[in-house]
């Protein structure tokens, strides 16, 4: 299994609170990604990073911010959580961003916003 | 229209059956294609890449038709352990990947 650890694995919180999810990798891969997965939708990209301090927006970035201060860590923050952000969040990594490189996923974080 | 479309299923087949899944994509500039497998409440795992010439890995065969923007996955001699959701994944130009919502397969004894 790819060396990817997501924390926490489960979280329940209230609307309006800040939430930070952490993704830690031991593979020294350059690219890291945050996705959300909801019923009826495929995984949708929130943000990704192509290096330390280098990040870019994905398809569903509104309401989310990210930071990458070290190669191994990629943080996803919900500044003020809303119920629509209840979802399963997956972190993924890839060695490069080139077209033939698949992504490998962490175990996921189940987030419930009440 | 979704960028990657799959029949959600469910497909319910007996052990030993052959089953095929299809996937269509809308971005003709897409460059790479993959099938992932996702078990219930687990992370997606790479099953196989899909090459232009088609490729086979044991009981699994993937085909790509660029002209029709269509990808398929064939599973022969289905096993109980093949029960999962199969995700079609397409990589358009850039650093993103686009995922289909998945096709659910249940293999029954």
Short mmCIF file of C-alpha atoms in Angstrom, two decimals:
data_model
loop_
_atom_site.label_atom_id
_atom_site.label_comp_id
_atom_site.label_asym_id
_atom_site.label_seq_id
_atom_site.Cartn_x
_atom_site.Cartn_y
_atom_site.Cartn_z
CA UNK A 1 0.00 0.00 0.00
CA UNK A 2 1.13 3.54 -0.75
CA UNK A 3 2.44 5.29 2.37
CA UNK A 4 -0.40 7.75 2.82
CA UNK A 5 -1.97 8.52 6.17
CA UNK A 6 -5.03 10.69 6.58
CA UNK A 7 -6.12 12.14 9.90
CA UNK A 8 -8.56 12.19 11.46
CA UNK A 9 -10.35 9.17 9.98
CA UNK A 10 -13.72 10.36 11.26
CA UNK A 11 -14.92 13.74 12.47
CA UNK A 12 -18.26 15.21 13.49
CA UNK A 13 -18.46 18.93 13.99
CA UNK A 14 -20.89 21.82 13.90
CA UNK A 15 -21.68 24.34 11.20
CA UNK A 16 -19.43 27.38 11.35
CA UNK A 17 -16.46 25.71 13.02
CA UNK A 18 -13.05 25.49 11.35
CA UNK A 19 -11.84 22.02 10.37
CA UNK A 20 -8.40 20.89 9.21
CA UNK A 21 -7.70 17.54 7.61
CA UNK A 22 -4.17 16.25 7.29
CA UNK A 23 -2.56 14.08 4.65
CA UNK A 24 0.89 12.67 5.33
CA UNK A 25 2.95 10.68 2.80
CA UNK A 26 6.19 8.77 3.15
CA UNK A 27 6.77 8.28 -0.61
CA UNK A 28 8.43 11.65 -1.30
CA UNK A 29 6.00 12.17 -4.20
CA UNK A 30 5.80 15.64 -5.63
CA UNK A 31 2.07 15.80 -6.34
CA UNK A 32 -0.66 15.65 -3.70
CA UNK A 33 -4.39 16.03 -4.15
CA UNK A 34 -7.54 16.48 -2.09
CA UNK A 35 -10.82 15.03 -3.37
CA UNK A 36 -14.31 14.74 -2.00
CA UNK A 37 -16.64 11.86 -2.81
CA UNK A 38 -20.42 12.16 -2.62
CA UNK A 39 -23.16 9.73 -3.67
CA UNK A 40 -23.97 10.01 -7.38
CA UNK A 41 -20.79 11.93 -8.09
CA UNK A 42 -17.35 10.72 -8.96
CA UNK A 43 -14.46 11.92 -6.89
CA UNK A 44 -14.12 15.65 -7.41
CA UNK A 45 -10.87 17.52 -7.07
CA UNK A 46 -10.78 20.26 -4.44
CA UNK A 47 -7.16 21.44 -4.57
CA UNK A 48 -3.84 19.96 -5.51
CA UNK A 49 -0.18 20.70 -4.91
CA UNK A 50 2.76 20.27 -7.26
CA UNK A 51 5.43 21.11 -4.71
CA UNK A 52 6.13 22.79 -1.41
CA UNK A 53 4.11 26.01 -1.26
CA UNK A 54 2.80 25.37 -4.81
CA UNK A 55 -0.93 24.74 -4.91
CA UNK A 56 -3.78 25.20 -7.34
CA UNK A 57 -7.55 25.02 -7.35
CA UNK A 58 -9.58 22.09 -8.54
CA UNK A 59 -13.14 21.70 -9.68
CA UNK A 60 -14.83 22.34 -6.28
CA UNK A 61 -12.45 24.64 -4.39
CA UNK A 62 -14.95 27.16 -2.96
CA UNK A 63 -14.98 27.06 0.84
CA UNK A 64 -11.66 25.20 1.07
CA UNK A 65 -8.04 26.24 1.44
CA UNK A 66 -4.86 24.19 1.48
CA UNK A 67 -1.28 24.47 2.58
CA UNK A 68 1.87 22.50 1.91
CA UNK A 69 4.86 23.59 3.97
CA UNK A 70 6.68 20.24 3.67
CA UNK A 71 6.83 17.65 0.92
CA UNK A 72 5.20 15.05 3.12
CA UNK A 73 2.22 17.04 4.45
CA UNK A 74 -0.79 18.53 2.67
CA UNK A 75 -3.45 20.18 4.81
CA UNK A 76 -7.05 20.88 3.82
CA UNK A 77 -8.92 23.54 5.80
CA UNK A 78 -12.59 24.35 5.91
CA UNK A 79 -12.54 27.85 7.37
CA UNK A 80 -16.21 27.79 8.38
CA UNK A 81 -17.75 24.39 7.80
CA UNK A 82 -21.20 24.09 6.21
CA UNK A 83 -23.52 21.09 6.00
CA UNK A 84 -22.87 20.86 2.24
CA UNK A 85 -19.27 19.96 3.07
CA UNK A 86 -20.36 16.73 4.74
CA UNK A 87 -18.55 14.17 2.63
CA UNK A 88 -15.79 11.61 2.44
CA UNK A 89 -12.45 13.26 1.75
CA UNK A 90 -9.61 11.43 0.05
CA UNK A 91 -6.02 12.48 -0.28
CA UNK A 92 -4.04 11.14 -3.24
CA UNK A 93 -0.43 11.30 -4.35
CA UNK A 94 1.41 10.79 -7.61
CA UNK A 95 5.09 10.75 -8.39
CA UNK A 96 4.75 13.30 -11.16
CA UNK A 97 1.88 15.07 -12.87
CA UNK A 98 2.63 13.44 -16.20
CA UNK A 99 -0.15 11.76 -18.04
CA UNK A 100 0.74 8.13 -17.43
CA UNK A 101 1.11 8.44 -13.68
CA UNK A 102 -1.89 7.12 -11.77
CA UNK A 103 -2.77 8.47 -8.36
CA UNK A 104 -2.76 6.47 -5.15
CA UNK A 105 -5.21 7.18 -2.39
CA UNK A 106 -5.28 7.37 1.38
CA UNK A 107 -7.93 5.65 3.47
CA UNK A 108 -10.23 8.66 3.54
CA UNK A 109 -11.74 10.93 6.20
CA UNK A 110 -15.47 10.81 6.90
CA UNK A 111 -16.57 14.31 7.84
CA UNK A 112 -20.05 15.15 9.12
CA UNK A 113 -21.11 18.76 9.60
CA UNK A 114 -24.23 19.08 11.75
CA UNK B 1 -23.33 16.54 -19.19
CA UNK B 2 -20.83 14.84 -16.90
CA UNK B 3 -17.29 14.58 -18.21
CA UNK B 4 -17.12 10.86 -17.46
CA UNK B 5 -20.27 8.77 -17.57
CA UNK B 6 -20.80 5.23 -16.36
CA UNK B 7 -23.82 3.01 -15.95
CA UNK B 8 -24.25 2.94 -12.15
CA UNK B 9 -25.61 -0.61 -12.16
CA UNK B 10 -25.89 -2.56 -9.99
CA UNK B 11 -24.73 -5.52 -12.02
CA UNK B 12 -25.61 -8.77 -10.27
CA UNK B 13 -23.89 -11.78 -11.83
CA UNK B 14 -23.23 -15.39 -10.81
CA UNK B 15 -19.74 -16.64 -10.12
CA UNK B 16 -17.95 -17.59 -13.31
CA UNK B 17 -19.87 -15.11 -15.46
CA UNK B 18 -18.30 -12.62 -17.84
CA UNK B 19 -19.33 -9.02 -17.28
CA UNK B 20 -18.51 -5.83 -19.17
CA UNK B 21 -18.62 -2.23 -18.05
CA UNK B 22 -18.62 0.78 -20.32
CA UNK B 23 -17.60 4.36 -19.84
CA UNK B 24 -17.81 7.42 -22.09
CA UNK B 25 -15.88 10.66 -21.74
CA UNK B 26 -16.51 14.09 -23.20
CA UNK B 27 -13.06 15.68 -23.51
CA UNK B 28 -11.52 14.46 -26.76
CA UNK B 29 -8.12 15.80 -25.68
CA UNK B 30 -7.97 13.34 -22.79
CA UNK B 31 -4.63 11.60 -22.67
CA UNK B 32 -4.69 8.77 -20.15
CA UNK B 33 -7.28 6.36 -18.91
CA UNK B 34 -7.54 4.08 -15.90
CA UNK B 35 -9.87 1.71 -14.12
CA UNK B 36 -9.96 1.83 -10.35
CA UNK B 37 -11.73 -0.50 -7.98
CA UNK B 38 -13.37 0.72 -4.77
CA UNK B 39 -14.64 -1.56 -2.04
CA UNK B 40 -17.42 -0.39 0.26
CA UNK B 41 -16.19 2.36 2.60
CA UNK B 42 -12.62 2.00 1.32
CA UNK B 43 -10.31 4.06 -0.84
CA UNK B 44 -10.12 3.65 -4.64
CA UNK B 45 -7.31 1.37 -5.77
CA UNK B 46 -5.77 1.26 -9.22
CA UNK B 47 -6.93 -1.80 -11.14
CA UNK B 48 -5.27 -1.12 -14.46
CA UNK B 49 -4.24 1.53 -16.91
CA UNK B 50 -5.94 1.52 -20.31
CA UNK B 51 -3.74 1.68 -23.39
CA UNK B 52 -4.72 2.53 -26.95
CA UNK B 53 -3.94 -0.98 -28.13
CA UNK B 54 -6.02 -2.54 -25.37
CA UNK B 55 -4.48 -4.48 -22.53
CA UNK B 56 -5.11 -7.53 -20.43
CA UNK B 57 -4.21 -8.40 -16.86
CA UNK B 58 -5.28 -11.92 -15.97
CA UNK B 59 -9.08 -12.05 -16.07
CA UNK B 60 -9.38 -8.32 -16.77
CA UNK B 61 -9.30 -6.74 -20.23
CA UNK B 62 -9.49 -3.01 -20.90
CA UNK B 63 -10.22 -1.42 -24.26
CA UNK B 64 -10.07 2.18 -25.46
CA UNK B 65 -11.85 3.61 -28.47
CA UNK B 66 -10.64 7.17 -28.94
CA UNK B 67 -12.86 7.85 -31.96
CA UNK B 68 -15.99 7.06 -29.95
CA UNK B 69 -14.53 8.35 -26.66
CA UNK B 70 -15.37 5.08 -25.01
CA UNK B 71 -13.58 2.80 -22.54
CA UNK B 72 -14.55 -0.69 -21.50
CA UNK B 73 -13.59 -3.21 -18.84
CA UNK B 74 -14.27 -6.91 -19.26
CA UNK B 75 -14.07 -9.31 -16.34
CA UNK B 76 -13.99 -13.01 -17.16
CA UNK B 77 -14.71 -15.87 -14.77
CA UNK B 78 -16.07 -13.55 -12.07
CA UNK B 79 -15.10 -14.29 -8.47
CA UNK B 80 -16.95 -13.35 -5.31
CA UNK B 81 -13.97 -11.12 -4.49
CA UNK B 82 -14.62 -9.06 -7.64
CA UNK B 83 -17.67 -7.52 -5.93
CA UNK B 84 -16.89 -3.81 -5.74
CA UNK B 85 -17.54 -0.50 -7.47
CA UNK B 86 -15.46 0.08 -10.60
CA UNK B 87 -14.46 3.65 -11.35
CA UNK B 88 -13.61 4.87 -14.83
CA UNK B 89 -10.95 7.59 -14.69
CA UNK B 90 -9.89 9.92 -17.47
CA UNK B 91 -6.97 12.34 -17.48
CA UNK B 92 -7.56 15.44 -19.60
CA UNK B 93 -4.67 17.83 -20.32
CA UNK B 94 -3.33 19.31 -17.10
CA UNK B 95 -2.85 17.90 -13.66
CA UNK B 96 -6.40 16.82 -12.95
CA UNK B 97 -8.12 13.44 -13.21
CA UNK B 98 -11.84 13.05 -13.84
CA UNK B 99 -13.71 10.22 -12.18
CA UNK B 100 -16.92 8.53 -13.18
CA UNK B 101 -19.43 7.91 -10.41
CA UNK B 102 -18.75 4.18 -10.63
CA UNK B 103 -20.46 0.95 -11.60
CA UNK B 104 -21.40 -1.41 -8.80
CA UNK B 105 -20.80 -5.13 -9.31
CA UNK B 106 -22.09 -7.91 -7.07
CA UNK B 107 -20.94 -11.44 -7.81
CA UNK B 108 -23.22 -14.05 -6.24
CA UNK B 109 -22.45 -17.70 -5.41
#
